[in-house]
Amino acid sequence: MKKIIFVGGKGGVGKTTCASSIAFIHSKKNKVLLVSTDPAHSTSDLFDIKIKQQDELYKYSENLDIMEIDGEKEAELYLSKIKRQCNLMLSPVIMGEIQGQLNKAKNSPGTYESSIFEKINKIITGNQSYDYIIFDTAPTGHTLHLINLPKSVNIWMNTLIKKRRKILMLKNMKFKKKDRIEDDRVLDILEKRRDNLVKISEILGNPKIVSFYFVMNPEKLSFLETKRGIKSLEGYGIKVDKIIINRVYPDSIDEFWQEQKNNQQKFIEFIRIEFSGR
Ligand SMILES: Nc1ncnc2c1ncn2[C@@H]1O[C@H](COP(=O)(O)OP(=O)(O)OP(=O)(O)O)[C@@H](O)[C@H]1O
Ligand SMILES: [Mg+2]
């Protein structure tokens, strides 16, 4: 894996257009996976393809695969997985109470982001053979918080694993059994989850692998939004590597638009200075 690129920015600035263009250009020399989380399926519209189902890898060309993920469906799958795992670990009485809470959780804040994050992790760890994985739409707010989470969750998971091992040992001693601790399903789930979190935090925490690009338009409102967006990302310890200025008037332009183009050029110079170093 050479690089993972998240292409973010406010609504309608051209994220899908830019992410698709970047993926297309890189696919000339590298193996690329383009992943979209856009519920409007703009990526398949742009490439003029039909992706039949969630998780399907659409082979657009020799080097370019495209995947569209559905946030709503991911949230459902995520919650049913939690239910299955709770079923394994908890008594039916407690499970009955939790069931109701989990049913309500689908629409609660954070569930959508957590499930998308889980999915992003899965895509990254399961598709290491690509040179580039490009995500159309960068995770925002809550999801970004989750990028920093694996480190602390790892400590918590290790404590849970130790506790589970201790319980199994005590159970063996009490009932004079010789059950193999390694065969315990709960321990297996906890250890797999911990290993995944370690793997993903090593990848996402490596700025040589992960890049954040921010798309903006050369006008005042987009500039101000971008400035705030970058500040918010930096608040999560994430550096924006590149800023893409989209919707720039072409060089050959009608005289009618020339004044607009001159003003835009002046503004682009200003943006370059403001965001220099990227
Ligand atoms: N450089 C450009 N020149 C002309 N049209 C453009 C350019 N970039 C994007 N567009 C058009 O602008 C519209 C919005 O672009 P796009 O869908 O890429 O934005 P987006 O940021 O992904 O939007 P959303 O936030 O809704 O996902 C599309 O119709 C697209 O074709
Ligand atoms: Mg889009």
PDB file of C-alpha atoms and ligand atoms in Angstrom:
ATOM      1  CA  MET A   1       0.000   0.000   0.000  1.00  0.00           C
ATOM      2  CA  LYS A   2       1.509   3.303  -1.098  1.00  0.00           C
ATOM      3  CA  LYS A   3      -1.178   5.766  -0.123  1.00  0.00           C
ATOM      4  CA  ILE A   4      -4.637   6.320   1.299  1.00  0.00           C
ATOM      5  CA  ILE A   5      -6.178   9.627   0.265  1.00  0.00           C
ATOM      6  CA  PHE A   6      -9.291  11.151   1.846  1.00  0.00           C
ATOM      7  CA  VAL A   7     -10.853  13.843  -0.337  1.00  0.00           C
ATOM      8  CA  GLY A   8     -12.961  16.154   1.825  1.00  0.00           C
ATOM      9  CA  GLY A   9     -14.641  19.538   1.568  1.00  0.00           C
ATOM     10  CA  LYS A  10     -18.027  21.159   1.905  1.00  0.00           C
ATOM     11  CA  GLY A  11     -21.115  20.131  -0.052  1.00  0.00           C
ATOM     12  CA  GLY A  12     -21.025  20.565  -3.809  1.00  0.00           C
ATOM     13  CA  VAL A  13     -17.462  21.940  -4.157  1.00  0.00           C
ATOM     14  CA  GLY A  14     -16.414  19.014  -6.382  1.00  0.00           C
ATOM     15  CA  LYS A  15     -15.211  16.237  -4.056  1.00  0.00           C
ATOM     16  CA  THR A  16     -16.603  13.438  -6.213  1.00  0.00           C
ATOM     17  CA  THR A  17     -15.277  15.040  -9.391  1.00  0.00           C
ATOM     18  CA  CYS A  18     -11.792  15.552  -7.898  1.00  0.00           C
ATOM     19  CA  ALA A  19     -11.586  12.154  -6.117  1.00  0.00           C
ATOM     20  CA  SER A  20     -12.613  10.432  -9.351  1.00  0.00           C
ATOM     21  CA  SER A  21     -10.094  12.421 -11.399  1.00  0.00           C
ATOM     22  CA  ILE A  22      -7.280  11.662  -8.928  1.00  0.00           C
ATOM     23  CA  ALA A  23      -8.196   7.962  -8.965  1.00  0.00           C
ATOM     24  CA  PHE A  24      -8.361   7.923 -12.758  1.00  0.00           C
ATOM     25  CA  ILE A  25      -4.972   9.652 -13.172  1.00  0.00           C
ATOM     26  CA  HIS A  26      -3.209   7.379 -10.643  1.00  0.00           C
ATOM     27  CA  SER A  27      -4.711   4.291 -12.303  1.00  0.00           C
ATOM     28  CA  LYS A  28      -2.572   4.967 -15.386  1.00  0.00           C
ATOM     29  CA  LYS A  29       0.444   3.624 -13.471  1.00  0.00           C
ATOM     30  CA  ASN A  30      -0.910   2.110 -10.245  1.00  0.00           C
ATOM     31  CA  LYS A  31      -3.572  -0.201  -8.912  1.00  0.00           C
ATOM     32  CA  VAL A  32      -6.310   2.007  -7.479  1.00  0.00           C
ATOM     33  CA  LEU A  33      -9.469   1.499  -5.440  1.00  0.00           C
ATOM     34  CA  LEU A  34     -11.933   4.412  -5.393  1.00  0.00           C
ATOM     35  CA  VAL A  35     -14.442   4.281  -2.536  1.00  0.00           C
ATOM     36  CA  SER A  36     -17.503   6.490  -2.305  1.00  0.00           C
ATOM     37  CA  THR A  37     -19.743   6.960   0.716  1.00  0.00           C
ATOM     38  CA  ASP A  38     -22.080   9.275  -1.183  1.00  0.00           C
ATOM     39  CA  PRO A  39     -25.709   8.095  -0.842  1.00  0.00           C
ATOM     40  CA  ALA A  40     -26.562   9.886  -4.124  1.00  0.00           C
ATOM     41  CA  HIS A  41     -24.328   7.411  -6.042  1.00  0.00           C
ATOM     42  CA  SER A  42     -22.634  10.280  -7.893  1.00  0.00           C
ATOM     43  CA  THR A  43     -19.501   8.198  -8.501  1.00  0.00           C
ATOM     44  CA  SER A  44     -21.307   5.590 -10.571  1.00  0.00           C
ATOM     45  CA  ASP A  45     -23.181   8.389 -12.399  1.00  0.00           C
ATOM     46  CA  LEU A  46     -19.874  10.080 -13.150  1.00  0.00           C
ATOM     47  CA  PHE A  47     -18.258   6.921 -14.549  1.00  0.00           C
ATOM     48  CA  ASP A  48     -21.552   5.990 -16.205  1.00  0.00           C
ATOM     49  CA  ILE A  49     -21.654   2.567 -14.578  1.00  0.00           C
ATOM     50  CA  LYS A  50     -24.179   0.583 -12.528  1.00  0.00           C
ATOM     51  CA  ILE A  51     -22.930  -0.815  -9.257  1.00  0.00           C
ATOM     52  CA  LYS A  52     -25.497  -3.425  -8.334  1.00  0.00           C
ATOM     53  CA  GLN A  53     -24.816  -3.976  -4.693  1.00  0.00           C
ATOM     54  CA  GLN A  54     -23.060  -2.757  -1.615  1.00  0.00           C
ATOM     55  CA  ASP A  55     -19.474  -4.014  -1.352  1.00  0.00           C
ATOM     56  CA  GLU A  56     -19.317  -4.911  -5.027  1.00  0.00           C
ATOM     57  CA  LEU A  57     -15.922  -4.131  -6.542  1.00  0.00           C
ATOM     58  CA  TYR A  58     -16.696  -2.723  -9.960  1.00  0.00           C
ATOM     59  CA  LYS A  59     -13.784  -3.263 -12.302  1.00  0.00           C
ATOM     60  CA  TYR A  60     -13.782  -0.052 -14.306  1.00  0.00           C
ATOM     61  CA  SER A  61     -10.448  -0.688 -15.988  1.00  0.00           C
ATOM     62  CA  GLU A  62      -7.399  -2.901 -15.627  1.00  0.00           C
ATOM     63  CA  ASN A  63      -6.100  -0.785 -12.730  1.00  0.00           C
ATOM     64  CA  LEU A  64      -9.185   0.971 -11.374  1.00  0.00           C
ATOM     65  CA  ASP A  65     -11.789  -0.632  -9.115  1.00  0.00           C
ATOM     66  CA  ILE A  66     -14.747   1.317  -7.732  1.00  0.00           C
ATOM     67  CA  MET A  67     -16.844   0.636  -4.622  1.00  0.00           C
ATOM     68  CA  GLU A  68     -19.867   2.507  -3.292  1.00  0.00           C
ATOM     69  CA  ILE A  69     -20.802   2.035   0.327  1.00  0.00           C
ATOM     70  CA  ASP A  70     -24.195   2.803   1.787  1.00  0.00           C
ATOM     71  CA  GLY A  71     -23.994   4.488   5.186  1.00  0.00           C
ATOM     72  CA  GLU A  72     -27.533   3.525   6.220  1.00  0.00           C
ATOM     73  CA  LYS A  73     -26.977  -0.148   5.427  1.00  0.00           C
ATOM     74  CA  GLU A  74     -23.608  -0.060   7.168  1.00  0.00           C
ATOM     75  CA  ALA A  75     -25.276   1.279  10.334  1.00  0.00           C
ATOM     76  CA  GLU A  76     -27.781  -1.629  10.250  1.00  0.00           C
ATOM     77  CA  LEU A  77     -25.050  -4.226   9.705  1.00  0.00           C
ATOM     78  CA  TYR A  78     -22.925  -2.653  12.419  1.00  0.00           C
ATOM     79  CA  LEU A  79     -25.724  -2.830  15.005  1.00  0.00           C
ATOM     80  CA  SER A  80     -26.692  -6.399  14.134  1.00  0.00           C
ATOM     81  CA  LYS A  81     -23.047  -7.418  14.543  1.00  0.00           C
ATOM     82  CA  ILE A  82     -22.964  -5.794  17.992  1.00  0.00           C
ATOM     83  CA  LYS A  83     -26.202  -7.654  18.877  1.00  0.00           C
ATOM     84  CA  ARG A  84     -24.703 -10.986  17.804  1.00  0.00           C
ATOM     85  CA  GLN A  85     -21.575 -10.383  19.846  1.00  0.00           C
ATOM     86  CA  CYS A  86     -23.532  -9.215  22.915  1.00  0.00           C
ATOM     87  CA  ASN A  87     -25.634 -12.374  22.634  1.00  0.00           C
ATOM     88  CA  LEU A  88     -22.466 -14.379  23.038  1.00  0.00           C
ATOM     89  CA  MET A  89     -21.260 -12.515  26.082  1.00  0.00           C
ATOM     90  CA  LEU A  90     -24.338 -11.492  28.046  1.00  0.00           C
ATOM     91  CA  SER A  91     -27.124 -13.292  29.864  1.00  0.00           C
ATOM     92  CA  PRO A  92     -30.599 -13.351  28.177  1.00  0.00           C
ATOM     93  CA  VAL A  93     -32.012 -11.064  30.909  1.00  0.00           C
ATOM     94  CA  ILE A  94     -29.470  -8.307  30.321  1.00  0.00           C
ATOM     95  CA  MET A  95     -29.646  -8.921  26.577  1.00  0.00           C
ATOM     96  CA  GLY A  96     -33.411  -8.268  26.617  1.00  0.00           C
ATOM     97  CA  GLU A  97     -32.809  -4.812  28.065  1.00  0.00           C
ATOM     98  CA  ILE A  98     -29.935  -4.036  25.706  1.00  0.00           C
ATOM     99  CA  GLN A  99     -31.919  -5.130  22.645  1.00  0.00           C
ATOM    100  CA  GLY A 100     -34.294  -2.163  23.001  1.00  0.00           C
ATOM    101  CA  GLN A 101     -31.406   0.275  23.400  1.00  0.00           C
ATOM    102  CA  LEU A 102     -29.670  -1.123  20.323  1.00  0.00           C
ATOM    103  CA  ASN A 103     -32.846  -0.802  18.262  1.00  0.00           C
ATOM    104  CA  LYS A 104     -33.020   2.872  19.172  1.00  0.00           C
ATOM    105  CA  ALA A 105     -29.289   3.396  18.519  1.00  0.00           C
ATOM    106  CA  LYS A 106     -29.672   3.279  14.737  1.00  0.00           C
ATOM    107  CA  ASN A 107     -30.723   6.914  14.549  1.00  0.00           C
ATOM    108  CA  SER A 108     -28.662   8.213  17.426  1.00  0.00           C
ATOM    109  CA  PRO A 109     -25.699  10.521  16.834  1.00  0.00           C
ATOM    110  CA  GLY A 110     -22.428   8.718  16.280  1.00  0.00           C
ATOM    111  CA  THR A 111     -23.816   5.372  15.076  1.00  0.00           C
ATOM    112  CA  TYR A 112     -23.606   6.328  11.400  1.00  0.00           C
ATOM    113  CA  GLU A 113     -20.046   7.633  11.822  1.00  0.00           C
ATOM    114  CA  SER A 114     -18.909   4.632  13.871  1.00  0.00           C
ATOM    115  CA  SER A 115     -20.240   2.224  11.277  1.00  0.00           C
ATOM    116  CA  ILE A 116     -18.631   4.149   8.409  1.00  0.00           C
ATOM    117  CA  PHE A 117     -15.355   4.196  10.348  1.00  0.00           C
ATOM    118  CA  GLU A 118     -15.604   0.445  10.924  1.00  0.00           C
ATOM    119  CA  LYS A 119     -16.239   0.000   7.203  1.00  0.00           C
ATOM    120  CA  ILE A 120     -13.300   2.246   6.229  1.00  0.00           C
ATOM    121  CA  ASN A 121     -11.084   0.145   8.523  1.00  0.00           C
ATOM    122  CA  LYS A 122     -12.308  -3.041   6.904  1.00  0.00           C
ATOM    123  CA  ILE A 123     -11.734  -1.705   3.395  1.00  0.00           C
ATOM    124  CA  ILE A 124      -8.204  -0.555   4.254  1.00  0.00           C
ATOM    125  CA  THR A 125      -7.116  -3.726   6.045  1.00  0.00           C
ATOM    126  CA  GLY A 126      -8.802  -6.007   3.511  1.00  0.00           C
ATOM    127  CA  ASN A 127      -7.433  -4.332   0.380  1.00  0.00           C
ATOM    128  CA  GLN A 128      -3.714  -3.997   1.023  1.00  0.00           C
ATOM    129  CA  SER A 129      -2.809  -5.059  -2.508  1.00  0.00           C
ATOM    130  CA  TYR A 130      -3.853  -1.678  -3.980  1.00  0.00           C
ATOM    131  CA  ASP A 131      -1.235   1.027  -4.436  1.00  0.00           C
ATOM    132  CA  TYR A 132      -3.815   3.711  -3.731  1.00  0.00           C
ATOM    133  CA  ILE A 133      -7.137   3.716  -1.900  1.00  0.00           C
ATOM    134  CA  ILE A 134      -8.990   6.963  -2.509  1.00  0.00           C
ATOM    135  CA  PHE A 135     -12.004   7.867  -0.409  1.00  0.00           C
ATOM    136  CA  ASP A 136     -14.467  10.340  -1.906  1.00  0.00           C
ATOM    137  CA  THR A 137     -15.489  12.340   1.200  1.00  0.00           C
ATOM    138  CA  ALA A 138     -13.251  12.634   4.183  1.00  0.00           C
ATOM    139  CA  PRO A 139     -14.579  11.598   7.527  1.00  0.00           C
ATOM    140  CA  THR A 140     -15.686  14.607   9.551  1.00  0.00           C
ATOM    141  CA  GLY A 141     -16.340  15.439  13.186  1.00  0.00           C
ATOM    142  CA  HIS A 142     -17.190  12.338  15.089  1.00  0.00           C
ATOM    143  CA  THR A 143     -15.509   9.994  12.607  1.00  0.00           C
ATOM    144  CA  LEU A 144     -12.237  11.906  12.875  1.00  0.00           C
ATOM    145  CA  HIS A 145     -12.392  11.565  16.596  1.00  0.00           C
ATOM    146  CA  LEU A 146     -12.561   7.811  16.011  1.00  0.00           C
ATOM    147  CA  ILE A 147      -9.295   7.882  14.052  1.00  0.00           C
ATOM    148  CA  ASN A 148      -7.507   8.848  17.251  1.00  0.00           C
ATOM    149  CA  LEU A 149      -9.494   6.369  19.285  1.00  0.00           C
ATOM    150  CA  PRO A 150      -7.719   3.057  18.510  1.00  0.00           C
ATOM    151  CA  LYS A 151      -4.798   3.888  20.818  1.00  0.00           C
ATOM    152  CA  SER A 152      -6.989   4.356  23.893  1.00  0.00           C
ATOM    153  CA  VAL A 153      -9.346   1.543  22.889  1.00  0.00           C
ATOM    154  CA  ASN A 154      -6.312  -0.716  22.575  1.00  0.00           C
ATOM    155  CA  ILE A 155      -5.419  -0.228  26.258  1.00  0.00           C
ATOM    156  CA  TRP A 156      -9.042  -0.876  27.209  1.00  0.00           C
ATOM    157  CA  MET A 157      -9.211  -3.980  24.995  1.00  0.00           C
ATOM    158  CA  ASN A 158      -6.031  -5.377  26.570  1.00  0.00           C
ATOM    159  CA  THR A 159      -7.567  -4.986  30.022  1.00  0.00           C
ATOM    160  CA  LEU A 160     -10.731  -6.775  28.844  1.00  0.00           C
ATOM    161  CA  ILE A 161      -8.632  -9.595  27.341  1.00  0.00           C
ATOM    162  CA  LYS A 162      -6.647 -10.015  30.563  1.00  0.00           C
ATOM    163  CA  LYS A 163      -9.871 -10.083  32.599  1.00  0.00           C
ATOM    164  CA  ARG A 164     -11.452 -12.647  30.293  1.00  0.00           C
ATOM    165  CA  ARG A 165      -8.353 -14.883  30.529  1.00  0.00           C
ATOM    166  CA  LYS A 166      -8.456 -14.632  34.315  1.00  0.00           C
ATOM    167  CA  ILE A 167     -12.164 -15.594  34.412  1.00  0.00           C
ATOM    168  CA  LEU A 168     -11.503 -18.613  32.173  1.00  0.00           C
ATOM    169  CA  MET A 169      -8.591 -19.741  34.350  1.00  0.00           C
ATOM    170  CA  LEU A 170     -10.655 -19.391  37.534  1.00  0.00           C
ATOM    171  CA  LYS A 171     -13.539 -21.289  35.893  1.00  0.00           C
ATOM    172  CA  ASN A 172     -11.169 -24.121  34.974  1.00  0.00           C
ATOM    173  CA  MET A 173      -9.828 -24.216  38.528  1.00  0.00           C
ATOM    174  CA  LYS A 174     -13.268 -24.093  40.189  1.00  0.00           C
ATOM    175  CA  PHE A 175     -14.817 -26.822  38.050  1.00  0.00           C
ATOM    176  CA  LYS A 176     -11.544 -28.791  37.776  1.00  0.00           C
ATOM    177  CA  LYS A 177     -11.703 -28.508  33.993  1.00  0.00           C
ATOM    178  CA  LYS A 178      -8.914 -28.298  31.421  1.00  0.00           C
ATOM    179  CA  ASP A 179     -10.715 -26.241  28.725  1.00  0.00           C
ATOM    180  CA  ARG A 180      -8.263 -24.579  26.391  1.00  0.00           C
ATOM    181  CA  ILE A 181      -8.409 -20.821  27.005  1.00  0.00           C
ATOM    182  CA  GLU A 182      -7.475 -20.190  23.361  1.00  0.00           C
ATOM    183  CA  ASP A 183     -10.694 -21.923  22.221  1.00  0.00           C
ATOM    184  CA  ASP A 184     -12.922 -19.362  23.954  1.00  0.00           C
ATOM    185  CA  ARG A 185     -15.059 -17.525  21.353  1.00  0.00           C
ATOM    186  CA  VAL A 186     -15.338 -14.308  23.354  1.00  0.00           C
ATOM    187  CA  LEU A 187     -11.569 -14.142  23.770  1.00  0.00           C
ATOM    188  CA  ASP A 188     -11.207 -14.770  20.063  1.00  0.00           C
ATOM    189  CA  ILE A 189     -13.544 -11.835  19.229  1.00  0.00           C
ATOM    190  CA  LEU A 190     -11.740  -9.516  21.653  1.00  0.00           C
ATOM    191  CA  GLU A 191      -8.271 -10.448  20.386  1.00  0.00           C
ATOM    192  CA  LYS A 192      -9.256 -10.135  16.720  1.00  0.00           C
ATOM    193  CA  ARG A 193     -10.771  -6.732  17.395  1.00  0.00           C
ATOM    194  CA  ARG A 194      -7.695  -5.566  19.291  1.00  0.00           C
ATOM    195  CA  ASP A 195      -5.376  -6.778  16.507  1.00  0.00           C
ATOM    196  CA  ASN A 196      -7.494  -4.953  13.910  1.00  0.00           C
ATOM    197  CA  LEU A 197      -7.392  -1.752  15.929  1.00  0.00           C
ATOM    198  CA  VAL A 198      -3.611  -1.954  16.268  1.00  0.00           C
ATOM    199  CA  LYS A 199      -3.273  -2.548  12.538  1.00  0.00           C
ATOM    200  CA  ILE A 200      -5.587   0.314  11.599  1.00  0.00           C
ATOM    201  CA  SER A 201      -4.032   2.801  14.024  1.00  0.00           C
ATOM    202  CA  GLU A 202      -0.594   1.969  12.592  1.00  0.00           C
ATOM    203  CA  ILE A 203      -1.897   2.724   9.091  1.00  0.00           C
ATOM    204  CA  LEU A 204      -4.112   5.755   9.825  1.00  0.00           C
ATOM    205  CA  GLY A 205      -1.553   7.231  12.186  1.00  0.00           C
ATOM    206  CA  ASN A 206       1.153   7.140   9.520  1.00  0.00           C
ATOM    207  CA  PRO A 207       1.269  10.456   7.610  1.00  0.00           C
ATOM    208  CA  LYS A 208       3.507   8.812   4.976  1.00  0.00           C
ATOM    209  CA  ILE A 209       0.543   6.626   4.031  1.00  0.00           C
ATOM    210  CA  VAL A 210      -2.507   8.755   4.816  1.00  0.00           C
ATOM    211  CA  SER A 211      -3.205  12.104   3.147  1.00  0.00           C
ATOM    212  CA  PHE A 212      -6.112  14.482   3.524  1.00  0.00           C
ATOM    213  CA  TYR A 213      -7.014  16.652   0.561  1.00  0.00           C
ATOM    214  CA  PHE A 214      -9.486  19.503   0.873  1.00  0.00           C
ATOM    215  CA  VAL A 215     -11.466  20.692  -2.157  1.00  0.00           C
ATOM    216  CA  MET A 216     -12.632  24.299  -2.337  1.00  0.00           C
ATOM    217  CA  ASN A 217     -13.897  26.844  -4.846  1.00  0.00           C
ATOM    218  CA  PRO A 218     -12.112  30.169  -5.411  1.00  0.00           C
ATOM    219  CA  GLU A 219     -14.650  32.436  -3.744  1.00  0.00           C
ATOM    220  CA  LYS A 220     -15.031  34.060  -0.352  1.00  0.00           C
ATOM    221  CA  LEU A 221     -17.604  31.775   1.296  1.00  0.00           C
ATOM    222  CA  SER A 222     -15.826  28.595   0.222  1.00  0.00           C
ATOM    223  CA  PHE A 223     -12.521  30.063   1.427  1.00  0.00           C
ATOM    224  CA  LEU A 224     -13.923  30.889   4.877  1.00  0.00           C
ATOM    225  CA  GLU A 225     -15.557  27.451   5.177  1.00  0.00           C
ATOM    226  CA  THR A 226     -12.296  25.778   4.149  1.00  0.00           C
ATOM    227  CA  LYS A 227     -10.328  27.760   6.715  1.00  0.00           C
ATOM    228  CA  ARG A 228     -12.743  26.600   9.435  1.00  0.00           C
ATOM    229  CA  GLY A 229     -12.725  23.034   8.090  1.00  0.00           C
ATOM    230  CA  ILE A 230      -8.912  22.849   8.182  1.00  0.00           C
ATOM    231  CA  LYS A 231      -8.858  24.253  11.720  1.00  0.00           C
ATOM    232  CA  SER A 232     -11.388  21.638  12.816  1.00  0.00           C
ATOM    233  CA  LEU A 233      -9.329  18.820  11.229  1.00  0.00           C
ATOM    234  CA  GLU A 234      -6.199  20.134  12.913  1.00  0.00           C
ATOM    235  CA  GLY A 235      -8.095  20.088  16.177  1.00  0.00           C
ATOM    236  CA  TYR A 236      -8.279  16.316  15.690  1.00  0.00           C
ATOM    237  CA  GLY A 237      -4.517  16.202  15.051  1.00  0.00           C
ATOM    238  CA  ILE A 238      -4.987  15.755  11.296  1.00  0.00           C
ATOM    239  CA  LYS A 239      -2.950  17.782   8.836  1.00  0.00           C
ATOM    240  CA  VAL A 240      -4.460  18.726   5.484  1.00  0.00           C
ATOM    241  CA  ASP A 241      -1.770  17.913   2.916  1.00  0.00           C
ATOM    242  CA  LYS A 242      -3.236  19.465  -0.189  1.00  0.00           C
ATOM    243  CA  ILE A 243      -5.895  21.978  -1.092  1.00  0.00           C
ATOM    244  CA  ILE A 244      -7.534  21.628  -4.478  1.00  0.00           C
ATOM    245  CA  ILE A 245      -8.989  24.800  -5.959  1.00  0.00           C
ATOM    246  CA  ASN A 246     -11.805  23.620  -8.207  1.00  0.00           C
ATOM    247  CA  ARG A 247     -14.009  25.514 -10.691  1.00  0.00           C
ATOM    248  CA  VAL A 248     -11.252  27.740 -11.994  1.00  0.00           C
ATOM    249  CA  TYR A 249     -12.093  29.553 -15.232  1.00  0.00           C
ATOM    250  CA  PRO A 250     -10.145  28.060 -18.156  1.00  0.00           C
ATOM    251  CA  ASP A 251      -7.387  30.039 -19.902  1.00  0.00           C
ATOM    252  CA  SER A 252      -9.341  30.414 -23.103  1.00  0.00           C
ATOM    253  CA  ILE A 253     -12.380  32.331 -22.044  1.00  0.00           C
ATOM    254  CA  ASP A 254     -14.922  34.614 -23.646  1.00  0.00           C
ATOM    255  CA  GLU A 255     -14.190  38.335 -23.284  1.00  0.00           C
ATOM    256  CA  PHE A 256     -17.476  38.652 -21.382  1.00  0.00           C
ATOM    257  CA  TRP A 257     -16.019  36.559 -18.528  1.00  0.00           C
ATOM    258  CA  GLN A 258     -12.537  38.130 -18.575  1.00  0.00           C
ATOM    259  CA  GLU A 259     -13.168  40.505 -15.661  1.00  0.00           C
ATOM    260  CA  GLN A 260     -14.571  37.633 -13.555  1.00  0.00           C
ATOM    261  CA  LYS A 261     -11.511  35.561 -14.417  1.00  0.00           C
ATOM    262  CA  ASN A 262      -9.136  38.396 -13.437  1.00  0.00           C
ATOM    263  CA  ASN A 263     -10.887  38.752 -10.076  1.00  0.00           C
ATOM    264  CA  GLN A 264     -10.781  34.991  -9.590  1.00  0.00           C
ATOM    265  CA  GLN A 265      -7.043  34.947 -10.335  1.00  0.00           C
ATOM    266  CA  LYS A 266      -6.450  37.623  -7.698  1.00  0.00           C
ATOM    267  CA  PHE A 267      -8.413  35.571  -5.188  1.00  0.00           C
ATOM    268  CA  ILE A 268      -6.487  32.408  -6.099  1.00  0.00           C
ATOM    269  CA  GLU A 269      -3.214  34.261  -5.390  1.00  0.00           C
ATOM    270  CA  PHE A 270      -4.614  35.269  -2.006  1.00  0.00           C
ATOM    271  CA  ILE A 271      -5.622  31.630  -1.275  1.00  0.00           C
ATOM    272  CA  ARG A 272      -2.145  30.426  -2.263  1.00  0.00           C
ATOM    273  CA  ILE A 273      -0.553  32.783   0.251  1.00  0.00           C
ATOM    274  CA  GLU A 274      -3.075  31.970   3.008  1.00  0.00           C
ATOM    275  CA  PHE A 275      -2.660  28.215   2.589  1.00  0.00           C
ATOM    276  CA  SER A 276       1.005  28.198   1.607  1.00  0.00           C
ATOM    277  CA  GLY A 277       3.086  25.176   2.577  1.00  0.00           C
ATOM    278  CA  ARG A 278       0.548  22.694   1.268  1.00  0.00           C
TER     279      ARG A 278
HETATM  280  N1  LIG B   1     -14.259  21.975 -12.384  1.00  0.00           N
HETATM  281  C1  LIG B   1     -15.559  21.860 -12.670  1.00  0.00           C
HETATM  282  N2  LIG B   1     -16.076  22.447 -13.745  1.00  0.00           N
HETATM  283  C2  LIG B   1     -17.386  22.363 -14.028  1.00  0.00           C
HETATM  284  N3  LIG B   1     -18.286  21.649 -13.292  1.00  0.00           N
HETATM  285  C3  LIG B   1     -17.833  21.031 -12.211  1.00  0.00           C
HETATM  286  C4  LIG B   1     -16.441  21.089 -11.820  1.00  0.00           C
HETATM  287  N4  LIG B   1     -16.294  20.368 -10.694  1.00  0.00           N
HETATM  288  C5  LIG B   1     -17.526  19.894 -10.377  1.00  0.00           C
HETATM  289  N5  LIG B   1     -18.440  20.269 -11.273  1.00  0.00           N
HETATM  290  C6  LIG B   1     -19.889  19.955 -11.259  1.00  0.00           C
HETATM  291  O1  LIG B   1     -20.425  20.431 -10.026  1.00  0.00           O
HETATM  292  C7  LIG B   1     -21.381  19.525  -9.482  1.00  0.00           C
HETATM  293  C8  LIG B   1     -20.962  19.090  -8.076  1.00  0.00           C
HETATM  294  O2  LIG B   1     -19.736  18.357  -8.159  1.00  0.00           O
HETATM  295  P1  LIG B   1     -19.457  17.072  -7.261  1.00  0.00           P
HETATM  296  O3  LIG B   1     -20.619  16.129  -7.293  1.00  0.00           O
HETATM  297  O4  LIG B   1     -18.129  16.556  -7.645  1.00  0.00           O
HETATM  298  O5  LIG B   1     -19.402  17.784  -5.832  1.00  0.00           O
HETATM  299  P2  LIG B   1     -19.360  17.101  -4.385  1.00  0.00           P
HETATM  300  O6  LIG B   1     -18.495  17.981  -3.527  1.00  0.00           O
HETATM  301  O7  LIG B   1     -18.956  15.687  -4.499  1.00  0.00           O
HETATM  302  O8  LIG B   1     -20.881  17.216  -3.949  1.00  0.00           O
HETATM  303  P3  LIG B   1     -21.588  16.490  -2.677  1.00  0.00           P
HETATM  304  O9  LIG B   1     -21.153  17.303  -1.487  1.00  0.00           O
HETATM  305  O10 LIG B   1     -23.035  16.650  -2.983  1.00  0.00           O
HETATM  306  O11 LIG B   1     -21.110  15.079  -2.637  1.00  0.00           O
HETATM  307  C9  LIG B   1     -21.460  18.377 -10.460  1.00  0.00           C
HETATM  308  O12 LIG B   1     -22.545  18.627 -11.309  1.00  0.00           O
HETATM  309  C10 LIG B   1     -20.151  18.454 -11.247  1.00  0.00           C
HETATM  310  O13 LIG B   1     -20.269  17.938 -12.546  1.00  0.00           O
HETATM  311 MG    MG B   2     -19.963  13.876  -3.842  1.00  0.00          MG
END
